[in-house]
Tab-separated table of C-alpha atoms and ligand atoms in Angstrom:
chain	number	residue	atom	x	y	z
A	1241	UNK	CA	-29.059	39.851	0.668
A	1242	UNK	CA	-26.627	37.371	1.389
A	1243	UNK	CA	-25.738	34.311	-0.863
A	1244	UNK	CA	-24.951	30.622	0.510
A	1245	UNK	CA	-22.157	30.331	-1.489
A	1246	UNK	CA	-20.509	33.745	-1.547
A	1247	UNK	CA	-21.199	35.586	1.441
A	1248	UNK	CA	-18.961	32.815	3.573
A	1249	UNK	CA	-16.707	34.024	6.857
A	1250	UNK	CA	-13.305	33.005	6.051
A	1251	UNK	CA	-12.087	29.447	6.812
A	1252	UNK	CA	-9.861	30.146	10.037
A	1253	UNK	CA	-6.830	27.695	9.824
A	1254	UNK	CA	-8.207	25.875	12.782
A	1255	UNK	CA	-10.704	24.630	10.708
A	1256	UNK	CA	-8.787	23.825	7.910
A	1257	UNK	CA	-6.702	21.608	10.642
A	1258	UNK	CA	-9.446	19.451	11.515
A	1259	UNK	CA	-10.429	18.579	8.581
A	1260	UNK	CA	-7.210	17.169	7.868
A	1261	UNK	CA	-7.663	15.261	11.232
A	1262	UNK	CA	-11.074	13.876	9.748
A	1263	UNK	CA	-9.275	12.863	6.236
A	1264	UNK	CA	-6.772	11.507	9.169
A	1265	UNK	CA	-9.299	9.426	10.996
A	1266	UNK	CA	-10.807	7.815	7.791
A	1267	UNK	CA	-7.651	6.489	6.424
A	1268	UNK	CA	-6.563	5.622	10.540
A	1269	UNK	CA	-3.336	6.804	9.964
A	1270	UNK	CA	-0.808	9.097	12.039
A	1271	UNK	CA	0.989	10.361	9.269
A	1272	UNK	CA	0.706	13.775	8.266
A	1273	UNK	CA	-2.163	14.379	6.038
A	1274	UNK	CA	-1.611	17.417	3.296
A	1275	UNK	CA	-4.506	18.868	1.991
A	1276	UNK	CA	-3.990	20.140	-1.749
A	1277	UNK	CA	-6.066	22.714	-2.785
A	1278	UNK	CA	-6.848	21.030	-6.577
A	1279	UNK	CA	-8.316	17.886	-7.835
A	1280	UNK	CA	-6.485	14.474	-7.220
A	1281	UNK	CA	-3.619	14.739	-9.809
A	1282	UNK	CA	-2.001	17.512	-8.092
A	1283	UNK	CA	-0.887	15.384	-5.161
A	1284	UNK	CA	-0.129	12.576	-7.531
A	1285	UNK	CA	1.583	14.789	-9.280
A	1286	UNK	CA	3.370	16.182	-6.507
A	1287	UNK	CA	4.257	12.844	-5.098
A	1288	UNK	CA	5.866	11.817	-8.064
A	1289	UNK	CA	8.058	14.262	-8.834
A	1290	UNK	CA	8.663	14.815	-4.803
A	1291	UNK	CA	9.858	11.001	-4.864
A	1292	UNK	CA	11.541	9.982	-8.093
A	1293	UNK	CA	15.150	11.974	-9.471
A	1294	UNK	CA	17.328	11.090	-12.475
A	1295	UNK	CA	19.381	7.828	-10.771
A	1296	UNK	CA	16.232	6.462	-9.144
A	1297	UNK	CA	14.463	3.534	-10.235
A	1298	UNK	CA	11.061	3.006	-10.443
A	1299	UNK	CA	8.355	-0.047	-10.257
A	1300	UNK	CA	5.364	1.303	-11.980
A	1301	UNK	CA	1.967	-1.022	-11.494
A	1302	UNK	CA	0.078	-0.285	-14.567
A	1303	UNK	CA	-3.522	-1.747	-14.182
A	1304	UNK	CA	-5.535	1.117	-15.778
A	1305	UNK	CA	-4.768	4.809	-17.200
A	1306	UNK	CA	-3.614	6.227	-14.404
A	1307	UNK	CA	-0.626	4.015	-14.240
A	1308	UNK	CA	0.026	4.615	-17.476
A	1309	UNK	CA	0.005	8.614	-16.668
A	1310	UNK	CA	2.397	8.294	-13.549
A	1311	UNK	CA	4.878	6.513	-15.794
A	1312	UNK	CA	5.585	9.426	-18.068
A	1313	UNK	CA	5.837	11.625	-14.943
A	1314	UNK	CA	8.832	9.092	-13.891
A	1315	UNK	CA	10.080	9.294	-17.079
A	1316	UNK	CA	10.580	12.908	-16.841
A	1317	UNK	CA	11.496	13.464	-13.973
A	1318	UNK	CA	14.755	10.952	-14.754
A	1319	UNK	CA	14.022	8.240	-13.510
A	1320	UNK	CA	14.642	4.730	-15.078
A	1321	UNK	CA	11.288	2.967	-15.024
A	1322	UNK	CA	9.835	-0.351	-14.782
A	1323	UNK	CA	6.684	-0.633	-16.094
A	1324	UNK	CA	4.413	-3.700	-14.819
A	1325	UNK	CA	2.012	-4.032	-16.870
A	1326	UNK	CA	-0.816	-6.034	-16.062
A	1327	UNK	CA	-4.248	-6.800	-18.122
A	1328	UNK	CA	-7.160	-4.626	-17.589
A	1329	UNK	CA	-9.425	-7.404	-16.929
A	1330	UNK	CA	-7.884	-8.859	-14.084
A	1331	UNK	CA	-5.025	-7.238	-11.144
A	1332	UNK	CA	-1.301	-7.416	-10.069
A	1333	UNK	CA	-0.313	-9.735	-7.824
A	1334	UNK	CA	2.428	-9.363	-4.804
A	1335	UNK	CA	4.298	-12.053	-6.474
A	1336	UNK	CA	4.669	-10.316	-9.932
A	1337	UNK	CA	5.705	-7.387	-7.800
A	1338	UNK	CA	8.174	-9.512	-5.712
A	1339	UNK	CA	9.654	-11.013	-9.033
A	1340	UNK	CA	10.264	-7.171	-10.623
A	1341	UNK	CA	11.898	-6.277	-7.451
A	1342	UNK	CA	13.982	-9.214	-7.352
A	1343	UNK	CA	14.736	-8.582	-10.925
A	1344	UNK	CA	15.781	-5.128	-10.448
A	1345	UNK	CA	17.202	-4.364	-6.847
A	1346	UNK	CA	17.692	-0.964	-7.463
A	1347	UNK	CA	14.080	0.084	-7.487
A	1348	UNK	CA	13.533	2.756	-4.962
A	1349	UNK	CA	10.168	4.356	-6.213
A	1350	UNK	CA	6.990	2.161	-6.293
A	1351	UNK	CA	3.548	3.319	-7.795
A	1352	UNK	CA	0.604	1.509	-7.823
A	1353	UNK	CA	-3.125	2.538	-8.269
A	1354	UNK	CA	-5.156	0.704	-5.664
A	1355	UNK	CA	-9.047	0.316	-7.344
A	1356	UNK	CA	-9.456	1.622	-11.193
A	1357	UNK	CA	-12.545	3.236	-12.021
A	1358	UNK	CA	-11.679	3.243	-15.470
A	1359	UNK	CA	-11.194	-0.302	-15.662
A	1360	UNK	CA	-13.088	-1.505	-12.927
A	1361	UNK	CA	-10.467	-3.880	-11.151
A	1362	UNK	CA	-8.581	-3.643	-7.753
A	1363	UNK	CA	-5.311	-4.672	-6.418
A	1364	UNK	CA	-4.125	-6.166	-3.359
A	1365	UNK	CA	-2.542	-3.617	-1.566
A	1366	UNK	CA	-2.110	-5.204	1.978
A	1367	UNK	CA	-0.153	-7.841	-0.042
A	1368	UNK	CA	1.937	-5.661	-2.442
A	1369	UNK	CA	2.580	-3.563	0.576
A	1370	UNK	CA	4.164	-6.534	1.918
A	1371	UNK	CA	7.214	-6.948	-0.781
A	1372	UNK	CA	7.509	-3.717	-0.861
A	1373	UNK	CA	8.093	-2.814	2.290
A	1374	UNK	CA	10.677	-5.908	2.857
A	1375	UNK	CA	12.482	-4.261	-0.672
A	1376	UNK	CA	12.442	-0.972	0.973
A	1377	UNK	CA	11.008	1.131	-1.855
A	1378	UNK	CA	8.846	4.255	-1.500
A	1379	UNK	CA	5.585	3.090	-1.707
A	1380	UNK	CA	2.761	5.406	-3.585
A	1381	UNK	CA	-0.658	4.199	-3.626
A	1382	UNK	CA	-3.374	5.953	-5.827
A	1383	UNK	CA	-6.747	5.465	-3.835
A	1384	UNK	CA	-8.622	7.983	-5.288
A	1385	UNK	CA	-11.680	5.519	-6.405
A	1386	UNK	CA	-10.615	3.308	-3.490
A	1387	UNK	CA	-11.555	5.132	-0.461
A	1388	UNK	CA	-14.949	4.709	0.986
A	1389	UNK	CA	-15.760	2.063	-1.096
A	1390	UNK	CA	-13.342	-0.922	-0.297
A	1391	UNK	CA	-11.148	-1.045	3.388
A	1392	UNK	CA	-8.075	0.980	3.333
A	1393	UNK	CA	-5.351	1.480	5.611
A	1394	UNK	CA	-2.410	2.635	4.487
A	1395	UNK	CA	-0.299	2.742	7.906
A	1396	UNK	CA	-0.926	-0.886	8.286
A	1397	UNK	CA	-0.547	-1.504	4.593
A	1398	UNK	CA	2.946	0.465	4.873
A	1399	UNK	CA	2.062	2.756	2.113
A	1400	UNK	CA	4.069	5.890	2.260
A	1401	UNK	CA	2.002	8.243	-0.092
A	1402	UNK	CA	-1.577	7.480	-0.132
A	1403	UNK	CA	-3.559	10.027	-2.045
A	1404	UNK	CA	-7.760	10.125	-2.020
A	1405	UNK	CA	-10.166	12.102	-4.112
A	1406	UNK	CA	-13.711	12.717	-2.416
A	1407	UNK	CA	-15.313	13.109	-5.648
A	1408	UNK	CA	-15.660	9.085	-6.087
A	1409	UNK	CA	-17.171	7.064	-3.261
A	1410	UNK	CA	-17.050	9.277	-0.510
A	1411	UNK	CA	-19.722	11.741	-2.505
A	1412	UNK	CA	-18.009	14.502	-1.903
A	1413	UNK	CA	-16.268	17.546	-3.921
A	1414	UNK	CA	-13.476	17.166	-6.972
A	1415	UNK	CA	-11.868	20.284	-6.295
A	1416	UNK	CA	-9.577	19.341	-3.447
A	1417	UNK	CA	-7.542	16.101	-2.303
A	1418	UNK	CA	-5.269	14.651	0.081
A	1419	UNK	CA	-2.655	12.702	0.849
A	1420	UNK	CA	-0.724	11.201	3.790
A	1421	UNK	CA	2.757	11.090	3.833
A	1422	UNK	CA	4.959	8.887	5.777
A	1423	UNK	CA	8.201	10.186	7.789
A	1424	UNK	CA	10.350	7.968	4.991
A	1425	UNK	CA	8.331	9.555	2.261
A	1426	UNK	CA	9.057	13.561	4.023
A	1427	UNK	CA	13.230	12.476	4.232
A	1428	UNK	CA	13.112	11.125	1.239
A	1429	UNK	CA	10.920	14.602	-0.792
A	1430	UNK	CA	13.589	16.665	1.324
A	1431	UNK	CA	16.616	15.182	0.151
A	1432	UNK	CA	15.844	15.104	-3.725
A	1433	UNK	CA	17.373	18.794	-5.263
A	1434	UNK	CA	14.496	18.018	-8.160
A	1435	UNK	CA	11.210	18.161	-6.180
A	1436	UNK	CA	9.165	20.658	-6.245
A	1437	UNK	CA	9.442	23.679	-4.273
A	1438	UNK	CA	7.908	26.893	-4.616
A	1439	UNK	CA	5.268	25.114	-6.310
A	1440	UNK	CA	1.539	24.333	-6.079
A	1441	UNK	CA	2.762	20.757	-6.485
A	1442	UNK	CA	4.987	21.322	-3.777
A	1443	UNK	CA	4.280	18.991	-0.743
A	1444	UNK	CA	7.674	20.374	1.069
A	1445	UNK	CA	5.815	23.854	1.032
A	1446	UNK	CA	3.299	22.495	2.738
A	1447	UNK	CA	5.169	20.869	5.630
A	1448	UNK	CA	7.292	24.286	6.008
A	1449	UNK	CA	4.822	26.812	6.046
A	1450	UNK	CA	1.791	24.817	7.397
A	1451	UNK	CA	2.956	21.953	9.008
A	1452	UNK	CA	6.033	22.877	10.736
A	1453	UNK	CA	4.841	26.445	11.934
A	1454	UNK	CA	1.925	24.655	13.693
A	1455	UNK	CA	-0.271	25.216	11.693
A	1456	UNK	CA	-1.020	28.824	12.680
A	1457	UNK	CA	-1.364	30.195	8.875
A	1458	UNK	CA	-2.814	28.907	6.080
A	1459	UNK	CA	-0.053	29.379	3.209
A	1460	UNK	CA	-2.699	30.422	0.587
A	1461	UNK	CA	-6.220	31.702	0.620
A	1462	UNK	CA	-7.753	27.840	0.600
A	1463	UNK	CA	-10.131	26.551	-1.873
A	1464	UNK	CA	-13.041	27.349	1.018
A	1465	UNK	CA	-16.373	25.721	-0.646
A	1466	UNK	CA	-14.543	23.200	-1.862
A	1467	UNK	CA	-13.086	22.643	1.711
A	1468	UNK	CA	-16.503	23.143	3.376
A	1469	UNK	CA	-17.829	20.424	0.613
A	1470	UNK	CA	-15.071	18.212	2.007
A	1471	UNK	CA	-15.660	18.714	5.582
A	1472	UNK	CA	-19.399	18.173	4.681
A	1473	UNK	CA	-18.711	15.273	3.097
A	1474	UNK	CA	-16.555	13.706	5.948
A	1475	UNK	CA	-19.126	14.473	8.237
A	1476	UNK	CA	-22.027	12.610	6.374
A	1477	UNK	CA	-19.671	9.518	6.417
A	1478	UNK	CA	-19.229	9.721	10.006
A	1479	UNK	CA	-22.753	9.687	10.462
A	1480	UNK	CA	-23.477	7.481	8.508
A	1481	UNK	CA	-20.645	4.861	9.259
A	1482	UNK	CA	-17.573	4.099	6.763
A	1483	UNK	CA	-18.740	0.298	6.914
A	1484	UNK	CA	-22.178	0.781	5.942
A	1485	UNK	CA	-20.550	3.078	3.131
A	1486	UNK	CA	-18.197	0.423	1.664
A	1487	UNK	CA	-20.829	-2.425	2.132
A	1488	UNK	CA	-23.227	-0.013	-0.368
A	1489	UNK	CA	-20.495	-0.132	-2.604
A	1490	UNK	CA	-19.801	-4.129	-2.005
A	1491	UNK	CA	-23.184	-4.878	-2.999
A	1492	UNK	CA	-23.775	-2.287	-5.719
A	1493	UNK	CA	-20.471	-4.266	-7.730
A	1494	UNK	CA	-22.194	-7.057	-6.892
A	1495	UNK	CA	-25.602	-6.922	-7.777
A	1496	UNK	CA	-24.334	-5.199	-11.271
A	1497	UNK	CA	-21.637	-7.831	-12.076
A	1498	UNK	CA	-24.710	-10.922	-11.390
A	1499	UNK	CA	-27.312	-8.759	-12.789
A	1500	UNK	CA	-25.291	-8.088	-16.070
A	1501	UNK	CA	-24.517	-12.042	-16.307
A	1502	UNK	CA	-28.283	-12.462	-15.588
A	1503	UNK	CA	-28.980	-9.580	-18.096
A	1504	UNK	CA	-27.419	-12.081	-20.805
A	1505	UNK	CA	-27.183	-10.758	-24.614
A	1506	UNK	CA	-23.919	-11.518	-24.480
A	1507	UNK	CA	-22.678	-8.851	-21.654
A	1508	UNK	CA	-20.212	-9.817	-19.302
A	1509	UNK	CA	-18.140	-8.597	-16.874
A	1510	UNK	CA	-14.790	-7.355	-17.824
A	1511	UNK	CA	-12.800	-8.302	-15.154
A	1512	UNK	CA	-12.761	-11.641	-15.021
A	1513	UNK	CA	-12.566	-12.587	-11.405
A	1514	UNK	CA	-15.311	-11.050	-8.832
A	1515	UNK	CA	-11.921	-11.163	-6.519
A	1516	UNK	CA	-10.754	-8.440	-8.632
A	1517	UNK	CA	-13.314	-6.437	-9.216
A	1518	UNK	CA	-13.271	-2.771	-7.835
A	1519	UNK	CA	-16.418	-2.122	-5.558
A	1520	UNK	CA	-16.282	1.497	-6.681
A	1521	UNK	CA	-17.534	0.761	-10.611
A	1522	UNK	CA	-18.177	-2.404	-12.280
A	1523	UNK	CA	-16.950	-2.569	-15.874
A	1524	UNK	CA	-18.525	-4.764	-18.687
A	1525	UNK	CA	-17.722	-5.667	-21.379
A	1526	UNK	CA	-20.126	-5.534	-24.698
A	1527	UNK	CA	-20.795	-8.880	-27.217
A	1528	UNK	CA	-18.482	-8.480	-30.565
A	1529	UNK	CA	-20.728	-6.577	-33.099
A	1530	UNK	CA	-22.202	-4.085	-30.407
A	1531	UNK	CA	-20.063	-0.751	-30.011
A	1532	UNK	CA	-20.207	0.451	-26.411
A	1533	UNK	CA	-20.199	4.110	-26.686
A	1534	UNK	CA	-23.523	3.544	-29.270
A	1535	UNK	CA	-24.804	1.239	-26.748
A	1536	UNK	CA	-24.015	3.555	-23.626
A	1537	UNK	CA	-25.727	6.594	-26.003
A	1538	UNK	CA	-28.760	4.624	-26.648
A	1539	UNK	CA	-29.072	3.735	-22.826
A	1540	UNK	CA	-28.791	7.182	-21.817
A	1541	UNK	CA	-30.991	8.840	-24.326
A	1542	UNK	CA	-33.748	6.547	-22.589
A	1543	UNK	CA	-32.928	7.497	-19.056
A	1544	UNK	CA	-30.397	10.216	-18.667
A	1545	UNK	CA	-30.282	9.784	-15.254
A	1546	UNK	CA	-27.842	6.246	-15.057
A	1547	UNK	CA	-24.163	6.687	-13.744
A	1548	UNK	CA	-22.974	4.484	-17.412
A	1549	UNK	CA	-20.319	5.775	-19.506
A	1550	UNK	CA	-18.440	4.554	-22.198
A	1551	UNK	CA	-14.530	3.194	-21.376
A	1552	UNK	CA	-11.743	5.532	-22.284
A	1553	UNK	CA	-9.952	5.506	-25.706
A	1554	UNK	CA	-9.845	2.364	-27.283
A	1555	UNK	CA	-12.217	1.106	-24.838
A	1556	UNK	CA	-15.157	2.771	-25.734
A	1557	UNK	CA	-15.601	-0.054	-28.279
A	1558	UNK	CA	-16.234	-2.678	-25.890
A	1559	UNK	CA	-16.345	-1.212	-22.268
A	1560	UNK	CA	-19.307	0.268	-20.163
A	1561	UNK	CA	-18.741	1.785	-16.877
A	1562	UNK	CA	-21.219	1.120	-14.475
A	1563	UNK	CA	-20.242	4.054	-12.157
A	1564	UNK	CA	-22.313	3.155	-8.747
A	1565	UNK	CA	-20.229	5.298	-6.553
A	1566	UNK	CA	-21.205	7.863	-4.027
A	1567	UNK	CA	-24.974	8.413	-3.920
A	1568	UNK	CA	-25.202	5.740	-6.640
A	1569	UNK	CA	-24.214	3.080	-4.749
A	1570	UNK	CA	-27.804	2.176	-4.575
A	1571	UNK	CA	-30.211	-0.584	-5.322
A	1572	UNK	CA	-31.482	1.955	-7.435
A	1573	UNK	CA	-28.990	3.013	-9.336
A	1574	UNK	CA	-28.309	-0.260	-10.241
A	1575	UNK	CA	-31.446	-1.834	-11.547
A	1576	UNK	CA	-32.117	1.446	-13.251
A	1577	UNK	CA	-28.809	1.583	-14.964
A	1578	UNK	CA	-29.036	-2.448	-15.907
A	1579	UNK	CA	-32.685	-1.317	-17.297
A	1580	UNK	CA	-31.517	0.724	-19.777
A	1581	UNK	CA	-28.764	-1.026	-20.893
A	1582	UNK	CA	-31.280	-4.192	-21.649
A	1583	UNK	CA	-33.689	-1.863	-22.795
A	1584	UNK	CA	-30.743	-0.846	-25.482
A	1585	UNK	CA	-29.440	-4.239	-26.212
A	1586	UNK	CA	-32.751	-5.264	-27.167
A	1587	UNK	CA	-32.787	-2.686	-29.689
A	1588	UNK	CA	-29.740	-3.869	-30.947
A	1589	UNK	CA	-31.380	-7.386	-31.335
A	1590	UNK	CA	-29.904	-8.629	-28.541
A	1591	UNK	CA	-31.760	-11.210	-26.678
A	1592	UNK	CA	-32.041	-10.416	-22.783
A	1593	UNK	CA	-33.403	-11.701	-19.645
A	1594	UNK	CA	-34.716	-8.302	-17.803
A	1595	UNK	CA	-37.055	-10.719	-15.097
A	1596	UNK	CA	-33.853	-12.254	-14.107
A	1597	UNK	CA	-31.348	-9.437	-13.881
A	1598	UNK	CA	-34.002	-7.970	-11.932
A	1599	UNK	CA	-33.951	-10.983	-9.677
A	1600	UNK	CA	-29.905	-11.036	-9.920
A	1601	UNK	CA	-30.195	-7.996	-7.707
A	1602	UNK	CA	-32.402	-8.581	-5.572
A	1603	UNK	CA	-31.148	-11.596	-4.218
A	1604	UNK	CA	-27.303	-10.053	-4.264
A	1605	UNK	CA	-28.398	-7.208	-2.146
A	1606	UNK	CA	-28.057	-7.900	1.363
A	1607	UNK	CA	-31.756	-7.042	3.371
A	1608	UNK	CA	-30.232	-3.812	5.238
A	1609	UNK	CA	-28.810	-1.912	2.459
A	1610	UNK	CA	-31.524	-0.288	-0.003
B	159	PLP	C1	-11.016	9.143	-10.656
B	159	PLP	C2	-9.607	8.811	-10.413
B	159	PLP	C3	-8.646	9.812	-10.268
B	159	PLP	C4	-8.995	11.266	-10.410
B	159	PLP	O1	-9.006	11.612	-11.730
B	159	PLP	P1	-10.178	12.309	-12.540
B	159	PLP	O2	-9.755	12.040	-13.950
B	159	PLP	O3	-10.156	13.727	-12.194
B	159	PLP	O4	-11.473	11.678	-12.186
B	159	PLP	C5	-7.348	9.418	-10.023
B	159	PLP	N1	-7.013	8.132	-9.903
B	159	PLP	C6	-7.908	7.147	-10.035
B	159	PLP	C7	-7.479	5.731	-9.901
B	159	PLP	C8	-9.235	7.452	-10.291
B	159	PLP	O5	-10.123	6.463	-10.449
């Protein structure tokens, strides 16, 4: 008998090719897309240490965890870093990048993660892509929770090293990831004696035995569910239509962030400005007295099914994740999720409005979506 998932005819390099040209088409960019065979770090990874050397200088946009991760691959990798630090609750701005770059001319290396999930904000890009571009840095943009939930364009945006995930708002697998890389960014990875080669974080390996040989031979035996998941999950947003996609996620952060003010008991929306706010998860932030893991616990022990976690570290004191992404980025998902979170603060003696959170949503949810 066969099985779906093991009895599979290998996954001839012609396929693997187009669905790079489908990651292609959904970032509309003609750089060369790299598919890494592991979950999103690995091309962050690889980027970093592909782009930075001891001598170089780096701008690091820290807006969330992540930020905070690629500094310490800087670090050692040599690099002198600049760490822009920004508040969780709100984003960077192109002038506080313009101002670090003006302040330090020698920065060659610039990192910035475009939405958070983990803190629930976004950043500018088009802008920030801007300054940088006019400084002439290498520009690396993080957009794992970004893509298929907010626009994104990295050729126009002049971003160098974009990296996506599928496992956020495109609703797709966590296994493998992408990234497109600009001519600059391929002189630049080929002229540093530190990046990797010979490596599975090697992206150099990829454009010598995949790219550069036409793509005739896959270097490895690929990842091949995890690429059919992909391909899959391309497809499905083709059909479907990237717009429709991102305006799902539009009005899920929406409808959360006026249903939780609605909500009341005290909840509100950590990031401060709806500008800011990352369509891919909507972060709030709990009254003082009420811990937010507890609360998040209490919430799910009534309806397991919610997409709410906790925040990270320190965070899980005061932070809930609404995680509407992907096939949560429903009406659904929403009112169910802001449900049990009332249904939890009450317990807590909180005093909440369900009628009009309910009512919150509605009215923020444009007629087509659902
Ligand atoms: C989710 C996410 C990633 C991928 O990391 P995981 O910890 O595997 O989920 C990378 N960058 C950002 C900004 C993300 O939100």
């Amino acid at each position: 008998m066969t099985h779906p998932l093991l009895d599979l005819t290998p996954l001839t390099p012609a396929h693997f090719a187009a669905v790079e040209r489908r990651v292609a088409a959904l970032l509309d960019t003609e750089q060369d897309v790299v598919i890494m065979q592991g979950e999103a770090l690995l091309p962050l990874e690889g980027c970093v240490r592909g782009g930075a050397r001891p001598g170089s200088t780096a701008l690091n946009v820290v807006t969330g965890p992540y930020g905070r991760t690629f500094g310490n691959w800087l670090r050692e990798c040599g690099a002198t870093v600049v760490d822009l630090q920004v508040p969780f609750h709100g984003a960077a701005t192109a002038e506080q990048v313009e101002r670090a770059l003006a302040e330090h001319p020698e920065i060659d290396f610039v990192s910035l993660v475009h939405a958070e999930a983990a803190t629930g904000n976004t950043n500018p890009v088009a802008e920030i892509g801007e300054v940088v571009r006019a400084h002439g840095a290498l520009f690396m943009l993080d957009a794992v929770a970004s893509v298929a939930a907010e626009p994104l364009l990295p050729d126009a945006w002049g971003v160098d090293l974009c990296v996506i995930g599928a496992q956020k708002a495109m609703g797709g697998p966590a296994g493998v990831s992408a990234v497109s890389v600009s001519a600059r960014a391929w002189e630049r990875l080929a002229a540093n004696p530190g990046a990797p080669r010979r490596s599975y974080l090697s992206l150099l390996d990829w454009k010598e035995r995949w790219i550069d040989t036409g793509r005739a031979a896959l270097p490895h035996a690929p990842a091949q569910l995890e690429m059919l998941a992909l391909d899959a999950c391309l497809e499905r947003i083709e059909e479907e239509g990237l717009a429709t996609r991102m305006a799902a996620h539009a009005s899920a952060a929406s409808a959360t962030r006026s249903g939780a003010l609605a909500l009341g008991g005290g909840i509100e929306p950590y990031v401060y400005s709806a500008r800011d706010a990352a369509p891919v998860a909507t972060t709030l932030r709990t009254p003082t007295g009420i811990d937010a893991a507890a609360l998040v616990a209490d919430a799910l022990a009534a309806d397991p099914s919610v997409p709410l976690i906790a925040g990270g570290g320190a965070l899980a004191k005061e932070m809930i994740r609404v995680n509407h992404y992907g096939s949560d980025a429903t009406q659904r998902a929403v009112r169910s999720s802001l449900a049990a979170l009332g249904a939890a603060l009450r317990a807590a003696g909180a005093d909440i409005d369900p009628a009009a959170a309910e009512k919150a949503v509605s009215d923020s949810w444009p007629a087509i979506a659902s």
